[in-house]
PDB file of N, CA and C in Angstrom:
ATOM      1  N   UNK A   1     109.431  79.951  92.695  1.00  0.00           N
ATOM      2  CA  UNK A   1     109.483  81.054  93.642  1.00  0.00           C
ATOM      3  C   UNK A   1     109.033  80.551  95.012  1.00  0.00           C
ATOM      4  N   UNK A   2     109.922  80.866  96.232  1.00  0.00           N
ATOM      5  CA  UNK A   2     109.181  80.099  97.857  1.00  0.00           C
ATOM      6  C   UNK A   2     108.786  81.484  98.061  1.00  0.00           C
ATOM      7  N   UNK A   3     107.920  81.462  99.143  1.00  0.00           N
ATOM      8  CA  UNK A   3     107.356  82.655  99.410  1.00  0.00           C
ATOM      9  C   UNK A   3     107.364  82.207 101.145  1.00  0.00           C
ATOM     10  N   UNK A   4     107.267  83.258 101.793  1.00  0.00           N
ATOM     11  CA  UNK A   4     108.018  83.335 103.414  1.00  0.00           C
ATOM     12  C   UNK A   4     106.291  84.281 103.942  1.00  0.00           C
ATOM     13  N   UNK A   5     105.480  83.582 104.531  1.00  0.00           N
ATOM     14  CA  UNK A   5     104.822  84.251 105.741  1.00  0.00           C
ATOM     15  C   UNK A   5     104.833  84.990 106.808  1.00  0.00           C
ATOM     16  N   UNK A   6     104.601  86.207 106.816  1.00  0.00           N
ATOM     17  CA  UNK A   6     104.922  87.407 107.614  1.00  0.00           C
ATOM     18  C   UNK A   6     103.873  87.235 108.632  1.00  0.00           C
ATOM     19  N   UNK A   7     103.442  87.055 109.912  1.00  0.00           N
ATOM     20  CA  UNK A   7     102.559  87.730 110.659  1.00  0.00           C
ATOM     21  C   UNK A   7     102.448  88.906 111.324  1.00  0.00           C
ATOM     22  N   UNK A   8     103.446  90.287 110.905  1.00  0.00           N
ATOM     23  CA  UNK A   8     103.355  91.561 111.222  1.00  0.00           C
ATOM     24  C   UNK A   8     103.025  92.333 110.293  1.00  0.00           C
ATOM     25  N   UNK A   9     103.343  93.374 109.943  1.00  0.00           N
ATOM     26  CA  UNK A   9     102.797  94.783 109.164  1.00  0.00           C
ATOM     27  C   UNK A   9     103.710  94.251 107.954  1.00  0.00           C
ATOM     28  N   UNK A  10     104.812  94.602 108.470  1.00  0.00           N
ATOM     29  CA  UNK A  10     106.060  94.293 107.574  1.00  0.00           C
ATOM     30  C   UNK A  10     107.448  93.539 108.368  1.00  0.00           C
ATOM     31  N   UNK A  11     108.260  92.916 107.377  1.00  0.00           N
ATOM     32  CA  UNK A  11     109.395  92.811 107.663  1.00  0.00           C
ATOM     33  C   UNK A  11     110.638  93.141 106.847  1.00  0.00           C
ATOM     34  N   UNK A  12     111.558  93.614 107.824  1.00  0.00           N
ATOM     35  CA  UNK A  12     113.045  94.673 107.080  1.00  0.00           C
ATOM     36  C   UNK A  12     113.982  93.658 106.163  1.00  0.00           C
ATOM     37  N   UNK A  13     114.502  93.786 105.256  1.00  0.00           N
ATOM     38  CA  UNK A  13     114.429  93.315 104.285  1.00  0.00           C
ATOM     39  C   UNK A  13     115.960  92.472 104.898  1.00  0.00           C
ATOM     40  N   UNK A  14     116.925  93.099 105.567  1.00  0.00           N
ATOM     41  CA  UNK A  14     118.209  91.963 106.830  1.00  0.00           C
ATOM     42  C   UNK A  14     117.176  91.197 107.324  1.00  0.00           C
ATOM     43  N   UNK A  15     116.360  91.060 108.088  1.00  0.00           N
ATOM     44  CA  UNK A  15     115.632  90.163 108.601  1.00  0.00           C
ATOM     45  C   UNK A  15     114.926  89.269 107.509  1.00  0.00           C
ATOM     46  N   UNK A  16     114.749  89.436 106.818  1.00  0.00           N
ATOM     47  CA  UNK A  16     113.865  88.847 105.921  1.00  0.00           C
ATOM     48  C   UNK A  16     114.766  87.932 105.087  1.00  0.00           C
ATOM     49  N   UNK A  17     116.486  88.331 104.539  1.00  0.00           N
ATOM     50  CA  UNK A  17     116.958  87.401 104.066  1.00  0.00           C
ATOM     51  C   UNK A  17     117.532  86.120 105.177  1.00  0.00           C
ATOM     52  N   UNK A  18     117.942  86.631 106.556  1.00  0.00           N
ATOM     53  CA  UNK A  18     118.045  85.430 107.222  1.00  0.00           C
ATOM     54  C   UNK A  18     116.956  84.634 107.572  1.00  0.00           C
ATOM     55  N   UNK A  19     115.935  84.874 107.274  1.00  0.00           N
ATOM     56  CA  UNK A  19     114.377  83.913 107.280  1.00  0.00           C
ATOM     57  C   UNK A  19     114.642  83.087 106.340  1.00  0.00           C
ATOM     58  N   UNK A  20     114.326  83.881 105.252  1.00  0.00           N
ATOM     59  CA  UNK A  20     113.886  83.516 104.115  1.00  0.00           C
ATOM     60  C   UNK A  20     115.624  81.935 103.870  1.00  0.00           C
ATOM     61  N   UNK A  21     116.988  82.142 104.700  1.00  0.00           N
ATOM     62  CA  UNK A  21     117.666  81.347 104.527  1.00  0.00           C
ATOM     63  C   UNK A  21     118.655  81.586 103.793  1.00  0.00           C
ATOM     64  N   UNK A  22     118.340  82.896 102.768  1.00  0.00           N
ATOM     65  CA  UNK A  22     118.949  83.414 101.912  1.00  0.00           C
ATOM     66  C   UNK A  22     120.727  84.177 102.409  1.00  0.00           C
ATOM     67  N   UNK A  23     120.508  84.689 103.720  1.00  0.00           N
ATOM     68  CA  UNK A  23     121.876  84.778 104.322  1.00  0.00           C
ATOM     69  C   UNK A  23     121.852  84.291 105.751  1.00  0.00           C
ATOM     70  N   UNK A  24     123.176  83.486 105.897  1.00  0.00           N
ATOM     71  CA  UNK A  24     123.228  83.030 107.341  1.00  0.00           C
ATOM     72  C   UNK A  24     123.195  83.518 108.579  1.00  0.00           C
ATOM     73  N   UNK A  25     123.780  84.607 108.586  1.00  0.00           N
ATOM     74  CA  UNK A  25     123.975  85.697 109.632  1.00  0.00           C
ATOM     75  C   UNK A  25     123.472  87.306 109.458  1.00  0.00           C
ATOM     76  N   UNK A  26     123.331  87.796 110.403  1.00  0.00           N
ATOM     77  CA  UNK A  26     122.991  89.268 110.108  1.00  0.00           C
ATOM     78  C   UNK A  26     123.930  90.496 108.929  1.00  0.00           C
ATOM     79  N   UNK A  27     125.431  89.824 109.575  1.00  0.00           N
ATOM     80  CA  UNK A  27     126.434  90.604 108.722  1.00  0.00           C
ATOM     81  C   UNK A  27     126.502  90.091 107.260  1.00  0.00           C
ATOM     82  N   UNK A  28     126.307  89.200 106.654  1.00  0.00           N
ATOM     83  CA  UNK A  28     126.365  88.328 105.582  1.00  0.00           C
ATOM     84  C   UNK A  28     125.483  89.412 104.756  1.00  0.00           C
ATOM     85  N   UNK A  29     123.794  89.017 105.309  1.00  0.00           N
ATOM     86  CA  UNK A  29     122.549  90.086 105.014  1.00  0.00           C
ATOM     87  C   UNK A  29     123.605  91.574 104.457  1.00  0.00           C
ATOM     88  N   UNK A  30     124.243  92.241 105.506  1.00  0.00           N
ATOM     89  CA  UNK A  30     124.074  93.173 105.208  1.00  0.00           C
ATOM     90  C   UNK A  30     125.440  93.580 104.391  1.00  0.00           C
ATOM     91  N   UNK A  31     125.915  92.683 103.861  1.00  0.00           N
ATOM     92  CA  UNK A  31     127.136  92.938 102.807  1.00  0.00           C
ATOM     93  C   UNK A  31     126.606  92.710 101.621  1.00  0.00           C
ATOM     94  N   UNK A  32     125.432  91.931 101.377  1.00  0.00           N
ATOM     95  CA  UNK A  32     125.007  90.793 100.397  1.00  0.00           C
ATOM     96  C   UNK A  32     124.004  92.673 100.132  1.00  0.00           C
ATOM     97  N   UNK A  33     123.531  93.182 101.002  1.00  0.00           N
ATOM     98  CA  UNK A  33     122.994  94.336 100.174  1.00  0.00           C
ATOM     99  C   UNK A  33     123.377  95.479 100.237  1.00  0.00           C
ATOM    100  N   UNK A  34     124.386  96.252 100.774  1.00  0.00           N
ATOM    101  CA  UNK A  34     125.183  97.115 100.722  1.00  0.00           C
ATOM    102  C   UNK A  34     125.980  96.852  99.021  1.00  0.00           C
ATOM    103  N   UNK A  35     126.236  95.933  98.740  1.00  0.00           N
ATOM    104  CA  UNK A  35     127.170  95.524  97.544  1.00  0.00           C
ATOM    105  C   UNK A  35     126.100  95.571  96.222  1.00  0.00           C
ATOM    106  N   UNK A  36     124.584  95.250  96.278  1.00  0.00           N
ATOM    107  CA  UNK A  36     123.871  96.047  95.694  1.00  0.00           C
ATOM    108  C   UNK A  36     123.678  94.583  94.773  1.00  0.00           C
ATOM    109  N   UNK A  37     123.610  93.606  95.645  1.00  0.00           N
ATOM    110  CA  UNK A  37     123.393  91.968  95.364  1.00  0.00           C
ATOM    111  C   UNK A  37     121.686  91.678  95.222  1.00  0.00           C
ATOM    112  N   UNK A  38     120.662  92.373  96.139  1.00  0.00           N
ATOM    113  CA  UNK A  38     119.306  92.583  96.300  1.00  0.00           C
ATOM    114  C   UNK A  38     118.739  93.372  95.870  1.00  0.00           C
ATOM    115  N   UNK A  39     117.544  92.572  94.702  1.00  0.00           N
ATOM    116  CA  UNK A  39     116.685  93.056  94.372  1.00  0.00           C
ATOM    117  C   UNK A  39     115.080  92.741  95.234  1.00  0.00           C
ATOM    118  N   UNK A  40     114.385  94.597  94.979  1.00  0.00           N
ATOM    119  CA  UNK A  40     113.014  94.092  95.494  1.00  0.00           C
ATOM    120  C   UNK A  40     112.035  94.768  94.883  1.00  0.00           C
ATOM    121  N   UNK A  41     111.607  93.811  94.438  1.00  0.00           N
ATOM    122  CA  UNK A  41     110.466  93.916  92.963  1.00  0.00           C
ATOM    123  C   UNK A  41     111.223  94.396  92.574  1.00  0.00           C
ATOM    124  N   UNK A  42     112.343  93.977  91.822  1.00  0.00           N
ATOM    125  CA  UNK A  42     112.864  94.123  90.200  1.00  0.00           C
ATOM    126  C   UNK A  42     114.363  95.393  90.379  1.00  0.00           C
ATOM    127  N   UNK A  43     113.857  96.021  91.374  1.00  0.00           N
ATOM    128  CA  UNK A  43     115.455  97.179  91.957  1.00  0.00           C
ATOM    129  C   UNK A  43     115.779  96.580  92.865  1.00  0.00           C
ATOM    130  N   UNK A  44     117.639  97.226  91.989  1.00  0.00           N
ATOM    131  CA  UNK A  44     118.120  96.850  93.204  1.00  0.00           C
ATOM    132  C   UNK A  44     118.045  97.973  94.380  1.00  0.00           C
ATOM    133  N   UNK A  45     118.287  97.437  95.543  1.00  0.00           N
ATOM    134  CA  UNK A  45     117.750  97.811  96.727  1.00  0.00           C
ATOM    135  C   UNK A  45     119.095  97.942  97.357  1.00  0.00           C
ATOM    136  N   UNK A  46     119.669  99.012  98.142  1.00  0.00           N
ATOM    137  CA  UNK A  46     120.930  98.789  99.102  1.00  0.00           C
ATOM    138  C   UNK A  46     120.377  99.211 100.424  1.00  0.00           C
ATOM    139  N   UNK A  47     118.803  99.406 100.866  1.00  0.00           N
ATOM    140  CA  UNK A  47     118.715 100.124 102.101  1.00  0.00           C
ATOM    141  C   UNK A  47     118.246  98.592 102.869  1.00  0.00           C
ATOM    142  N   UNK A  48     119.389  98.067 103.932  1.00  0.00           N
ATOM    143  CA  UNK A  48     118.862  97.277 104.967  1.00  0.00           C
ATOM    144  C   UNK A  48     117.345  97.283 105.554  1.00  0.00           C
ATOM    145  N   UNK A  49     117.549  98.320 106.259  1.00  0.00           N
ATOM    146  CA  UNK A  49     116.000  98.886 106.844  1.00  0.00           C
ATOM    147  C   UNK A  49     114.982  98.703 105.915  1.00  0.00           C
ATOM    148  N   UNK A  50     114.743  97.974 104.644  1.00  0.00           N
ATOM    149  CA  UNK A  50     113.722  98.465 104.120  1.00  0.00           C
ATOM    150  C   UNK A  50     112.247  97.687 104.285  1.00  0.00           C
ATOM    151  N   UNK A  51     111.130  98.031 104.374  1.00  0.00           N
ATOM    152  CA  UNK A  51     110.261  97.424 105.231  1.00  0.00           C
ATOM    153  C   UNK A  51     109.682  96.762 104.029  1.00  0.00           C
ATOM    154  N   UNK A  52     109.546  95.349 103.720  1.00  0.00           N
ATOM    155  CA  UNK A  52     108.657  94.763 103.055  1.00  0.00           C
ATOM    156  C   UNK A  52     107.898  93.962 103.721  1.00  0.00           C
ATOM    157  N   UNK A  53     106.340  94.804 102.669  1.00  0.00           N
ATOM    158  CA  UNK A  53     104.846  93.675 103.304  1.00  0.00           C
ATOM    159  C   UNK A  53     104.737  92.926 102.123  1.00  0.00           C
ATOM    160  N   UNK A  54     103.017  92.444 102.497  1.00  0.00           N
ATOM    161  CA  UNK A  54     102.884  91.055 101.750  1.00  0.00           C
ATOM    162  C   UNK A  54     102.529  91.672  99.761  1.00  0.00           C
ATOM    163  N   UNK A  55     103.129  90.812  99.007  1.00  0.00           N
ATOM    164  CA  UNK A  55     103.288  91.295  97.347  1.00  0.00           C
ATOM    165  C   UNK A  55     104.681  91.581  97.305  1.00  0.00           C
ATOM    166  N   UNK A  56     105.583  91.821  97.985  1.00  0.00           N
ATOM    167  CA  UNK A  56     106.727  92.212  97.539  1.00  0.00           C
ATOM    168  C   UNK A  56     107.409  90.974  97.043  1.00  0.00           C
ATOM    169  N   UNK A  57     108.457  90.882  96.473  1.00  0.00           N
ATOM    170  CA  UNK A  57     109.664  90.082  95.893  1.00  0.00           C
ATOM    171  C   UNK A  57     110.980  90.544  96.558  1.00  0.00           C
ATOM    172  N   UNK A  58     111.803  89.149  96.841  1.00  0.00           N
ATOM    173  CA  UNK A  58     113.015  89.694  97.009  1.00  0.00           C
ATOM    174  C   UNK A  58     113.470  88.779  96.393  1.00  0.00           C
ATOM    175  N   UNK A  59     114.643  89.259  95.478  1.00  0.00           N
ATOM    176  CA  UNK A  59     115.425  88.034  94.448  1.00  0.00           C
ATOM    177  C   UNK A  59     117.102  88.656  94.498  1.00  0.00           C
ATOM    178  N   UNK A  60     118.012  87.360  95.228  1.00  0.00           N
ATOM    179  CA  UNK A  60     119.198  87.214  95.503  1.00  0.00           C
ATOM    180  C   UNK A  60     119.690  85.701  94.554  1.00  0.00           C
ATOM    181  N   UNK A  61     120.633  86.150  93.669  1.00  0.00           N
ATOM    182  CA  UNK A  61     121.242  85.188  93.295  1.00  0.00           C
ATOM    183  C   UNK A  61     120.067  84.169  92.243  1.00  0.00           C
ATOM    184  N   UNK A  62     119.364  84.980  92.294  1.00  0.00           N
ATOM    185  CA  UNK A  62     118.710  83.883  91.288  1.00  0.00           C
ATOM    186  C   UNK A  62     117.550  83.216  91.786  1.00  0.00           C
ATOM    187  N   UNK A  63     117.645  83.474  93.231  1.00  0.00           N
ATOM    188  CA  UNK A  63     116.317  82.757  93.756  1.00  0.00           C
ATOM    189  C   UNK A  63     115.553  83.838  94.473  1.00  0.00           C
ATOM    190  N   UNK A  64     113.711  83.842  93.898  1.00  0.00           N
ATOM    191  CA  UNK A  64     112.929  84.726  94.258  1.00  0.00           C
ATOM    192  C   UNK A  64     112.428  84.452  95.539  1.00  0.00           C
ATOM    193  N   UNK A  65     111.741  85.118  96.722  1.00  0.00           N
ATOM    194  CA  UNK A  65     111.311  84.899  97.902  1.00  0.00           C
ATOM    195  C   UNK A  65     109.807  85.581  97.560  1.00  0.00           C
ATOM    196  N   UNK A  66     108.844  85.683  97.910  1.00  0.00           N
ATOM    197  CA  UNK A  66     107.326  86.678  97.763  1.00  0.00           C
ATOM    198  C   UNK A  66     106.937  86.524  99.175  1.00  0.00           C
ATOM    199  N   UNK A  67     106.606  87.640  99.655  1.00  0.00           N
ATOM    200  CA  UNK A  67     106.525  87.955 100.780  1.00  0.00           C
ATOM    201  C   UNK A  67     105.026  88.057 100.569  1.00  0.00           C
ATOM    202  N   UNK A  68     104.428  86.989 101.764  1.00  0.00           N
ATOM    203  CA  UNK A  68     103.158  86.808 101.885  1.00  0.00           C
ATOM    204  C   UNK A  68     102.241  87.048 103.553  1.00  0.00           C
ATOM    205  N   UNK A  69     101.405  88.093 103.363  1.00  0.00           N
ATOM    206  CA  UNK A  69     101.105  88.750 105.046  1.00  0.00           C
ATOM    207  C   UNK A  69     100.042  87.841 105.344  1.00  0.00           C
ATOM    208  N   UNK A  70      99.864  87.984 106.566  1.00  0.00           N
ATOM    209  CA  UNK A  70      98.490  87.138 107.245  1.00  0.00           C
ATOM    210  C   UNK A  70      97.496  87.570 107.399  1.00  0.00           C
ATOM    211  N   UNK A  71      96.920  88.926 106.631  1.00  0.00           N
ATOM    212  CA  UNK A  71      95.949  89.532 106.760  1.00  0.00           C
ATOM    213  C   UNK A  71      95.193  89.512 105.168  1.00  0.00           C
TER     214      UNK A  71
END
């Protein structure tokens, strides 16, 4: 599992897969979860906007991300 360092409250879960590397572009992100491809912690998830802080999981394709905060 890689896990991706946040230094804000949260980050939206489109932003978080082009970090994390997981999609290349913004539009990619948001086909890859509209299509109902992203899970977070364990559901799947279709809302772009969705704000994950630090403990969460996001798992695309097989590979997990853990979202880790700086506080």
């Amino acid at each position: 599992m890689d896990s991706i360092l946040i230094h804000t409250e949260y980050i939206k879960l489109e932003a978080l897969l082009k970090y994390a590397g997981l999609a290349e572009t913004g539009g990619e992100a948001k086909l890859l979860i509209q299509d109902g491809q992203v899970s977070v912690n364990g559901q799947v998830c279709t809302m772009r906007g969705k704000k994950l802080r630090g403990g969460d999981t996001v798992t695309l394709e097989g590979r997990t991300v853990l979202v880790r905060s700086e506080g």
